[in-house]
């Protein structure tokens, strides 16, 4: 059996994907996996997909018959499913494939963008602490140059050789979901027992099922390269269906037109979605939740460890009392690649702090800014951000840092202040997207 050759130089098998401002001739084709990731995160963070399925079955069961008991006997307690013991590390890999999706993805332009397994163009690691009192969602830039290890062939035959330096988003097309997991494990040092691959078919249905998500725009957001095109005014916008999908896919329309700007835009959406799920009544509306779950289930391929409905329920219950202020959404820290302005490399000093907190299960405090496409307070007038340029200094967003609500550690735990190089926000922070106008 042939094996893929090991590369000791930059892997060239993946199509070039711009890190900086992209030429406007290409459609923004890679991002709905974020909503897939978003929906998966929220489904896991709130009330699990499995719980909705159980509700659907249970509502059709006839009322039970009370059984008699003998004198002195008591009915046996009905077992209940509790939160999963200990912490959770769950990886969500969003694929940009258009294969077999149909609909708006069946156009020649979309079909030419990506097919087959696709690339993991949005990858998030959900970490729930052992005590369930804090949570992190770490977004990994698609353009990150990393070492990709040898990975089991998804077909079950042999091994796919790794590469000393390859583009992070090639891991899925190289060796499937397991290869993405192994790559993140090697990068961070944390063990990941749960994973799911998500495509973006049905994203519109999921955002509609939850009744839309209201996001703040500091300036108008327009993007003629999304499908459908975006033309959103400044202010509060409730995004539903295809419009929500385009917002999450947009790269040209937000921040400085880079993938890093898109990540911070996605975090604006993520935090708004978390607030709606936790505080906006979604958790108390089984019809709305189940509609969301039905749409999500069709677009998530879980690892075997997630295939048991009870496991999904337990993971969901682990998030019940975490609190929005203890939910941190961060971007893995990077520099611009000095050898290629369209790629990034790990900011190792900052990454070491984040990785250590992750491995040691410590809550974190965000001290950096909200990212290239986000701000905490919209400015009356906002000049466009400059295009990304090669640099060997840490990549920093343009908006000033503002105080972040403190994470409340439990006794015996120490909150780790993250370096200011690490951008992100908590679920409690209300942020606004900056358009790339």
Short mmCIF file of C-alpha atoms in Angstrom, two decimals:
data_model
loop_
_atom_site.label_atom_id
_atom_site.label_comp_id
_atom_site.label_asym_id
_atom_site.label_seq_id
_atom_site.Cartn_x
_atom_site.Cartn_y
_atom_site.Cartn_z
CA UNK A 1 0.00 0.00 0.00
CA UNK A 2 1.34 3.40 -0.93
CA UNK A 3 1.75 6.01 1.71
CA UNK A 4 1.82 9.75 1.34
CA UNK A 5 5.44 10.95 1.30
CA UNK A 6 6.83 12.77 4.32
CA UNK A 7 7.63 16.36 3.60
CA UNK A 8 10.44 18.17 5.37
CA UNK A 9 9.67 21.43 3.70
CA UNK A 10 6.49 23.44 3.48
CA UNK A 11 3.61 21.28 2.36
CA UNK A 12 2.31 22.45 -1.01
CA UNK A 13 -0.67 20.11 -1.39
CA UNK A 14 -3.19 22.54 0.05
CA UNK A 15 -4.35 25.42 -2.09
CA UNK A 16 -2.97 28.75 -0.95
CA UNK A 17 -5.24 30.57 1.43
CA UNK A 18 -4.58 34.21 2.10
CA UNK A 19 -3.82 35.32 5.66
CA UNK A 20 -3.89 39.00 4.77
CA UNK A 21 -6.28 40.86 2.50
CA UNK A 22 -7.47 38.57 -0.30
CA UNK A 23 -7.84 39.43 -3.98
CA UNK A 24 -11.48 40.14 -4.57
CA UNK A 25 -11.77 37.67 -7.40
CA UNK A 26 -12.28 34.69 -5.07
CA UNK A 27 -15.40 33.96 -3.15
CA UNK A 28 -15.11 33.74 0.59
CA UNK A 29 -15.62 30.05 0.72
CA UNK A 30 -14.44 28.60 3.96
CA UNK A 31 -16.28 29.76 6.96
CA UNK A 32 -19.67 28.36 7.64
CA UNK A 33 -17.93 25.65 9.52
CA UNK A 34 -17.66 28.33 12.14
CA UNK A 35 -21.39 28.37 12.57
CA UNK A 36 -21.25 24.66 12.49
CA UNK A 37 -18.66 24.99 15.20
CA UNK A 38 -20.69 27.69 16.91
CA UNK A 39 -23.84 25.61 16.91
CA UNK A 40 -21.96 22.57 18.06
CA UNK A 41 -20.33 24.51 20.89
CA UNK A 42 -23.63 25.94 22.03
CA UNK A 43 -25.45 22.65 21.64
CA UNK A 44 -22.83 21.02 23.81
CA UNK A 45 -22.60 24.01 26.15
CA UNK A 46 -26.28 24.32 26.80
CA UNK A 47 -28.61 21.38 26.55
CA UNK A 48 -27.15 18.64 24.41
CA UNK A 49 -28.38 17.44 21.07
CA UNK A 50 -29.07 14.09 22.61
CA UNK A 51 -31.28 15.63 25.24
CA UNK A 52 -33.49 17.09 22.54
CA UNK A 53 -33.76 13.74 20.84
CA UNK A 54 -34.78 12.16 24.15
CA UNK A 55 -37.44 14.84 24.57
CA UNK A 56 -38.80 14.08 21.10
CA UNK A 57 -39.17 10.40 21.95
CA UNK A 58 -40.54 10.95 25.42
CA UNK A 59 -43.33 13.30 24.34
CA UNK A 60 -44.99 10.49 22.37
CA UNK A 61 -44.98 7.99 25.24
CA UNK A 62 -48.34 7.34 26.87
CA UNK A 63 -48.77 8.28 30.57
CA UNK A 64 -47.25 5.67 32.85
CA UNK A 65 -49.19 3.34 35.11
CA UNK A 66 -48.37 3.61 38.80
CA UNK A 67 -47.47 0.18 40.13
CA UNK A 68 -48.59 -0.95 43.58
CA UNK A 69 -46.09 -1.61 46.35
CA UNK A 70 -46.24 -3.99 49.27
CA UNK A 71 -46.43 -2.65 52.83
CA UNK A 72 -43.02 -1.36 53.89
CA UNK A 73 -41.75 -1.14 50.33
CA UNK A 74 -40.82 2.04 48.52
CA UNK A 75 -40.51 2.61 44.82
CA UNK A 76 -36.97 2.45 43.53
CA UNK A 77 -35.57 5.88 42.74
CA UNK A 78 -35.58 6.71 39.04
CA UNK A 79 -32.00 7.04 37.83
CA UNK A 80 -31.03 10.42 36.43
CA UNK A 81 -28.23 11.50 34.15
CA UNK A 82 -25.84 13.92 35.82
CA UNK A 83 -23.02 16.06 34.54
CA UNK A 84 -20.02 14.20 33.22
CA UNK A 85 -17.37 13.49 35.83
CA UNK A 86 -14.33 15.70 35.47
CA UNK A 87 -13.40 17.92 32.58
CA UNK A 88 -14.00 17.75 28.85
CA UNK A 89 -11.81 18.46 25.85
CA UNK A 90 -13.87 18.44 22.67
CA UNK A 91 -12.53 19.42 19.26
CA UNK A 92 -14.80 20.78 16.54
CA UNK A 93 -13.43 20.73 13.01
CA UNK A 94 -15.45 22.61 10.42
CA UNK A 95 -14.95 21.50 6.83
CA UNK A 96 -15.24 23.77 3.82
CA UNK A 97 -16.31 20.96 1.50
CA UNK A 98 -19.24 21.49 -0.87
CA UNK A 99 -19.53 17.83 -1.81
CA UNK A 100 -23.12 16.50 -1.66
CA UNK A 101 -24.43 19.67 -0.03
CA UNK A 102 -26.61 20.86 -2.89
CA UNK A 103 -28.54 24.11 -2.75
CA UNK A 104 -26.45 27.25 -2.97
CA UNK A 105 -23.31 25.10 -2.79
CA UNK A 106 -24.14 23.39 -6.07
CA UNK A 107 -23.01 26.29 -8.24
CA UNK A 108 -19.82 25.86 -10.30
CA UNK A 109 -18.10 28.60 -8.28
CA UNK A 110 -18.86 26.89 -4.97
CA UNK A 111 -18.04 23.42 -6.26
CA UNK A 112 -14.64 24.62 -7.44
CA UNK A 113 -13.87 25.98 -3.96
CA UNK A 114 -13.55 22.68 -2.09
CA UNK A 115 -14.68 19.08 -2.45
CA UNK A 116 -14.05 15.70 -0.89
CA UNK A 117 -13.21 15.76 2.81
CA UNK A 118 -12.36 19.43 2.58
CA UNK A 119 -10.09 21.46 4.83
CA UNK A 120 -10.58 22.18 8.53
CA UNK A 121 -10.88 25.89 7.94
CA UNK A 122 -12.42 26.51 11.35
CA UNK A 123 -11.09 24.49 14.26
CA UNK A 124 -12.13 25.07 17.86
CA UNK A 125 -11.19 23.28 21.05
CA UNK A 126 -13.81 23.36 23.80
CA UNK A 127 -12.31 22.87 27.27
CA UNK A 128 -14.62 22.45 30.25
CA UNK A 129 -12.80 22.53 33.57
CA UNK A 130 -12.75 19.55 35.92
CA UNK A 131 -14.93 21.44 38.39
CA UNK A 132 -17.23 22.73 35.61
CA UNK A 133 -16.73 26.30 36.81
CA UNK A 134 -14.90 27.64 33.76
CA UNK A 135 -14.70 27.04 30.03
CA UNK A 136 -12.45 28.00 27.13
CA UNK A 137 -13.09 27.87 23.41
CA UNK A 138 -9.79 28.18 21.53
CA UNK A 139 -9.87 29.07 17.82
CA UNK A 140 -6.91 27.93 15.72
CA UNK A 141 -6.06 30.03 12.64
CA UNK A 142 -6.45 28.10 9.41
CA UNK A 143 -3.27 29.64 7.96
CA UNK A 144 -1.08 28.49 10.86
CA UNK A 145 2.08 26.64 9.83
CA UNK A 146 2.59 23.65 12.14
CA UNK A 147 4.07 20.20 12.38
CA UNK A 148 1.46 17.63 11.40
CA UNK A 149 2.14 14.13 12.82
CA UNK A 150 1.72 10.78 11.15
CA UNK A 151 -2.00 9.96 11.14
CA UNK A 152 -3.98 6.73 10.73
CA UNK A 153 -5.47 6.49 7.25
CA UNK A 154 -9.22 7.20 7.58
CA UNK A 155 -9.88 4.16 5.39
CA UNK A 156 -8.39 1.97 8.09
CA UNK A 157 -5.44 0.90 6.00
CA UNK A 158 -1.98 2.05 6.97
CA UNK A 159 -0.68 5.44 7.96
CA UNK A 160 -0.62 8.85 6.33
CA UNK A 161 2.84 10.34 6.70
CA UNK A 162 3.07 13.69 8.43
CA UNK A 163 5.04 16.78 7.56
CA UNK A 164 7.49 18.88 9.53
CA UNK A 165 5.79 22.06 8.37
CA UNK A 166 2.35 22.19 6.80
CA UNK A 167 -0.68 24.40 6.82
CA UNK A 168 -2.94 23.65 9.77
CA UNK A 169 -6.13 23.49 7.72
CA UNK A 170 -4.72 20.65 5.60
CA UNK A 171 -4.95 18.16 8.50
CA UNK A 172 -8.55 17.15 7.74
CA UNK A 173 -8.01 16.53 4.04
CA UNK A 174 -4.74 14.76 4.84
CA UNK A 175 -5.97 12.27 7.41
CA UNK A 176 -9.54 12.98 8.50
CA UNK A 177 -10.89 14.10 11.87
CA UNK A 178 -8.40 11.97 13.78
CA UNK A 179 -5.53 13.83 12.12
CA UNK A 180 -6.91 17.19 13.21
CA UNK A 181 -7.13 15.87 16.78
CA UNK A 182 -3.56 14.56 16.72
CA UNK A 183 -2.28 17.86 15.31
CA UNK A 184 -3.95 19.90 18.06
CA UNK A 185 -2.79 17.45 20.71
CA UNK A 186 0.79 17.79 19.48
CA UNK A 187 0.48 21.57 19.35
CA UNK A 188 -1.06 22.10 22.80
CA UNK A 189 -0.04 19.02 24.81
CA UNK A 190 -3.63 18.33 25.91
CA UNK A 191 -5.43 15.02 25.35
CA UNK A 192 -8.66 15.27 23.34
CA UNK A 193 -11.08 12.34 23.79
CA UNK A 194 -14.07 13.92 22.01
CA UNK A 195 -14.34 15.37 18.51
CA UNK A 196 -16.81 16.16 15.78
CA UNK A 197 -16.53 17.16 12.14
CA UNK A 198 -19.11 19.61 10.86
CA UNK A 199 -20.12 20.79 7.39
CA UNK A 200 -22.10 23.95 6.77
CA UNK A 201 -25.13 22.54 5.04
CA UNK A 202 -28.14 23.35 7.19
CA UNK A 203 -26.47 26.26 8.98
CA UNK A 204 -29.29 28.50 7.81
CA UNK A 205 -31.80 26.12 9.33
CA UNK A 206 -29.94 26.07 12.64
CA UNK A 207 -29.79 29.85 12.97
CA UNK A 208 -33.48 30.00 12.07
CA UNK A 209 -34.32 27.31 14.64
CA UNK A 210 -32.82 29.39 17.42
CA UNK A 211 -34.76 32.45 16.27
CA UNK A 212 -31.70 34.30 15.00
CA UNK A 213 -28.80 35.89 16.86
CA UNK A 214 -28.59 39.64 17.48
CA UNK A 215 -25.12 41.07 16.93
CA UNK A 216 -23.79 44.60 17.23
CA UNK A 217 -22.07 46.25 14.25
CA UNK A 218 -19.86 49.26 14.98
CA UNK A 219 -19.90 50.13 11.27
CA UNK A 220 -21.78 48.74 8.26
CA UNK A 221 -20.65 45.32 7.02
CA UNK A 222 -20.82 44.67 3.31
CA UNK A 223 -19.42 41.72 1.40
CA UNK A 224 -20.40 40.97 -2.18
CA UNK A 225 -18.41 37.75 -2.20
CA UNK A 226 -20.51 35.84 0.31
CA UNK A 227 -23.50 33.82 -0.82
CA UNK A 228 -25.85 35.63 -0.33
CA UNK A 229 -24.02 39.00 -0.31
CA UNK A 230 -23.97 40.99 2.94
CA UNK A 231 -25.23 44.54 3.29
CA UNK A 232 -25.78 45.17 7.00
CA UNK A 233 -26.16 48.60 8.62
CA UNK A 234 -24.37 49.72 11.77
CA UNK A 235 -26.20 48.96 14.98
CA UNK A 236 -28.03 45.89 16.25
CA UNK A 237 -28.74 43.26 13.59
CA UNK A 238 -30.65 40.03 14.14
CA UNK A 239 -29.14 37.47 11.81
CA UNK A 240 -31.23 34.52 10.66
CA UNK A 241 -30.80 31.82 8.05
CA UNK A 242 -28.55 32.49 5.08
CA UNK A 243 -27.71 35.96 6.36
CA UNK A 244 -26.24 34.50 9.54
CA UNK A 245 -24.28 32.05 7.43
CA UNK A 246 -22.85 34.83 5.27
CA UNK A 247 -21.91 36.86 8.34
CA UNK A 248 -19.88 33.99 9.70
CA UNK A 249 -18.31 33.20 6.36
CA UNK A 250 -17.37 36.80 5.64
CA UNK A 251 -13.71 37.61 5.41
CA UNK A 252 -13.64 40.58 3.02
CA UNK A 253 -16.37 42.37 4.97
CA UNK A 254 -14.92 42.44 8.49
CA UNK A 255 -11.83 43.74 10.26
CA UNK A 256 -8.88 43.99 7.90
CA UNK A 257 -10.00 41.25 5.51
CA UNK A 258 -7.80 38.60 7.13
CA UNK A 259 -8.61 35.21 8.63
CA UNK A 260 -7.62 36.53 12.06
CA UNK A 261 -10.19 39.30 11.69
CA UNK A 262 -12.76 36.73 10.77
CA UNK A 263 -11.99 34.75 13.94
CA UNK A 264 -12.70 37.78 16.14
CA UNK A 265 -15.90 38.45 14.18
CA UNK A 266 -16.95 34.87 14.85
CA UNK A 267 -16.26 35.42 18.55
CA UNK A 268 -18.64 38.39 18.51
CA UNK A 269 -21.29 36.01 17.19
CA UNK A 270 -20.30 33.22 19.58
CA UNK A 271 -20.58 35.39 22.66
CA UNK A 272 -23.93 36.80 21.50
CA UNK A 273 -25.18 33.27 20.85
CA UNK A 274 -23.96 32.12 24.28
CA UNK A 275 -25.81 34.99 25.94
CA UNK A 276 -29.00 34.13 24.10
CA UNK A 277 -28.79 30.45 24.99
CA UNK A 278 -27.93 31.11 28.64
CA UNK A 279 -29.94 34.26 29.33
CA UNK A 280 -32.46 34.62 26.54
CA UNK A 281 -34.85 31.81 27.32
CA UNK A 282 -33.59 29.30 24.75
CA UNK A 283 -32.80 26.73 27.42
CA UNK A 284 -36.40 26.84 28.64
CA UNK A 285 -37.91 26.41 25.18
CA UNK A 286 -37.77 22.71 24.23
CA UNK A 287 -39.46 23.28 20.87
CA UNK A 288 -36.86 25.86 19.84
CA UNK A 289 -34.00 23.77 21.21
CA UNK A 290 -35.17 20.64 19.50
CA UNK A 291 -35.55 22.44 16.18
CA UNK A 292 -31.96 23.59 16.53
CA UNK A 293 -30.78 20.12 17.46
CA UNK A 294 -32.53 18.43 14.56
CA UNK A 295 -30.79 20.78 12.14
CA UNK A 296 -27.42 20.36 13.87
CA UNK A 297 -27.49 16.57 14.07
CA UNK A 298 -27.68 16.26 10.30
CA UNK A 299 -24.44 18.18 9.92
CA UNK A 300 -22.24 16.74 12.66
CA UNK A 301 -20.15 13.60 12.34
CA UNK A 302 -19.13 12.68 15.90
CA UNK A 303 -16.25 10.60 17.13
CA UNK A 304 -17.23 7.23 18.58
CA UNK A 305 -16.78 8.72 22.03
CA UNK A 306 -19.61 11.17 21.28
CA UNK A 307 -21.96 8.67 19.66
CA UNK A 308 -23.55 7.69 22.99
CA UNK A 309 -26.49 10.03 23.70
CA UNK A 310 -25.84 9.80 27.43
CA UNK A 311 -22.34 11.22 26.92
CA UNK A 312 -23.74 14.20 25.05
CA UNK A 313 -26.26 14.84 27.80
CA UNK A 314 -23.54 14.63 30.45
CA UNK A 315 -21.33 17.11 28.60
CA UNK A 316 -24.23 19.50 28.25
CA UNK A 317 -25.03 19.29 31.95
CA UNK A 318 -21.41 20.09 32.79
CA UNK A 319 -21.99 23.60 31.43
CA UNK A 320 -25.15 24.31 33.36
CA UNK A 321 -23.66 26.50 36.08
CA UNK A 322 -20.46 27.80 34.47
CA UNK A 323 -21.67 31.36 33.97
CA UNK A 324 -21.07 33.71 31.05
CA UNK A 325 -18.20 35.53 32.76
CA UNK A 326 -16.31 32.25 33.05
CA UNK A 327 -16.68 31.41 29.33
CA UNK A 328 -13.55 32.57 27.49
CA UNK A 329 -13.32 32.67 23.69
CA UNK A 330 -9.68 33.10 22.62
CA UNK A 331 -7.55 32.86 19.52
CA UNK A 332 -4.43 30.71 19.61
CA UNK A 333 -1.55 33.23 19.61
CA UNK A 334 0.42 33.70 16.42
CA UNK A 335 2.92 35.92 14.60
CA UNK A 336 2.93 36.75 10.92
CA UNK A 337 5.20 34.26 9.16
CA UNK A 338 8.38 36.17 8.22
CA UNK A 339 8.72 33.89 5.17
CA UNK A 340 5.16 34.34 3.90
CA UNK A 341 2.84 37.27 4.69
CA UNK A 342 -0.16 35.05 3.96
CA UNK A 343 0.69 32.56 6.71
CA UNK A 344 1.19 32.71 10.48
CA UNK A 345 3.40 30.85 12.95
CA UNK A 346 2.97 30.14 16.65
CA UNK A 347 3.80 32.91 19.11
CA UNK A 348 5.48 30.37 21.36
CA UNK A 349 5.94 32.49 24.47
CA UNK A 350 2.24 33.33 24.63
CA UNK A 351 1.20 29.85 23.54
CA UNK A 352 3.21 28.28 26.36
CA UNK A 353 1.13 30.18 28.92
CA UNK A 354 -2.15 29.21 27.28
CA UNK A 355 -1.12 25.58 26.82
CA UNK A 356 0.03 25.28 30.42
CA UNK A 357 -3.26 26.65 31.73
CA UNK A 358 -5.13 24.26 29.45
CA UNK A 359 -3.15 21.19 30.50
CA UNK A 360 -3.28 22.16 34.19
CA UNK A 361 -7.02 22.87 33.99
CA UNK A 362 -6.69 26.44 35.26
CA UNK A 363 -9.18 29.23 34.56
CA UNK A 364 -7.79 32.10 32.49
CA UNK A 365 -8.11 35.88 32.52
CA UNK A 366 -8.08 37.66 29.15
CA UNK A 367 -5.83 40.75 29.29
CA UNK A 368 -5.54 41.36 25.54
CA UNK A 369 -7.89 43.08 23.15
CA UNK A 370 -10.94 41.73 21.36
CA UNK A 371 -9.31 41.13 17.98
CA UNK A 372 -9.04 42.73 14.57
CA UNK A 373 -12.75 42.80 13.77
CA UNK A 374 -14.24 43.46 17.20
CA UNK A 375 -14.46 46.26 19.73
CA UNK A 376 -16.18 46.65 23.05
CA UNK A 377 -17.54 50.13 22.38
CA UNK A 378 -18.35 51.29 18.86
CA UNK A 379 -16.63 54.51 17.83
CA UNK A 380 -18.64 57.36 16.27
CA UNK A 381 -16.34 57.17 13.26
CA UNK A 382 -14.00 54.30 12.53
CA UNK A 383 -11.28 54.33 9.92
CA UNK A 384 -10.64 51.13 7.99
CA UNK A 385 -7.93 48.92 9.44
CA UNK A 386 -4.75 48.76 7.35
CA UNK A 387 -3.95 45.65 5.39
CA UNK A 388 -1.87 42.99 7.07
CA UNK A 389 1.85 43.39 6.41
CA UNK A 390 4.77 41.05 7.13
CA UNK A 391 6.06 41.48 10.66
CA UNK A 392 7.94 39.56 13.28
CA UNK A 393 6.07 41.18 16.14
CA UNK A 394 3.02 39.56 17.70
CA UNK A 395 -0.13 40.10 15.69
CA UNK A 396 -2.28 42.55 17.61
CA UNK A 397 -5.77 43.87 16.95
CA UNK A 398 -6.48 47.56 16.50
CA UNK A 399 -9.07 48.20 19.20
CA UNK A 400 -7.87 49.27 22.67
CA UNK A 401 -8.01 46.84 25.53
CA UNK A 402 -10.84 47.23 28.01
CA UNK A 403 -11.32 45.56 31.39
CA UNK A 404 -12.62 42.02 31.15
CA UNK A 405 -14.95 40.66 33.83
CA UNK A 406 -12.88 38.56 36.19
CA UNK A 407 -13.15 34.80 36.27
CA UNK A 408 -14.07 33.57 39.74
CA UNK A 409 -11.71 30.72 40.70
CA UNK A 410 -12.74 28.06 43.16
CA UNK A 411 -10.75 27.63 46.39
CA UNK A 412 -7.30 26.22 45.70
CA UNK A 413 -7.27 27.42 42.09
CA UNK A 414 -5.36 30.29 40.59
CA UNK A 415 -6.62 32.23 37.60
CA UNK A 416 -3.94 32.56 34.93
CA UNK A 417 -3.65 36.00 33.31
CA UNK A 418 -3.07 35.39 29.62
CA UNK A 419 -0.43 37.47 27.81
CA UNK A 420 -1.82 40.51 26.06
CA UNK A 421 -0.80 38.89 22.75
CA UNK A 422 -3.78 36.56 23.14
CA UNK A 423 -6.96 38.15 21.88
CA UNK A 424 -10.52 37.20 22.73
CA UNK A 425 -13.48 37.91 24.97
CA UNK A 426 -15.78 36.35 27.52
CA UNK A 427 -19.39 35.38 27.02
CA UNK A 428 -20.35 38.26 29.28
CA UNK A 429 -18.68 40.94 27.16
CA UNK A 430 -20.93 42.58 24.60
CA UNK A 431 -18.80 43.42 21.60
CA UNK A 432 -19.39 44.90 18.16
CA UNK A 433 -18.02 43.92 14.75
CA UNK A 434 -16.00 46.44 12.76
CA UNK A 435 -16.64 46.38 9.03
CA UNK A 436 -13.81 46.39 6.49
CA UNK A 437 -15.03 49.47 4.65
#
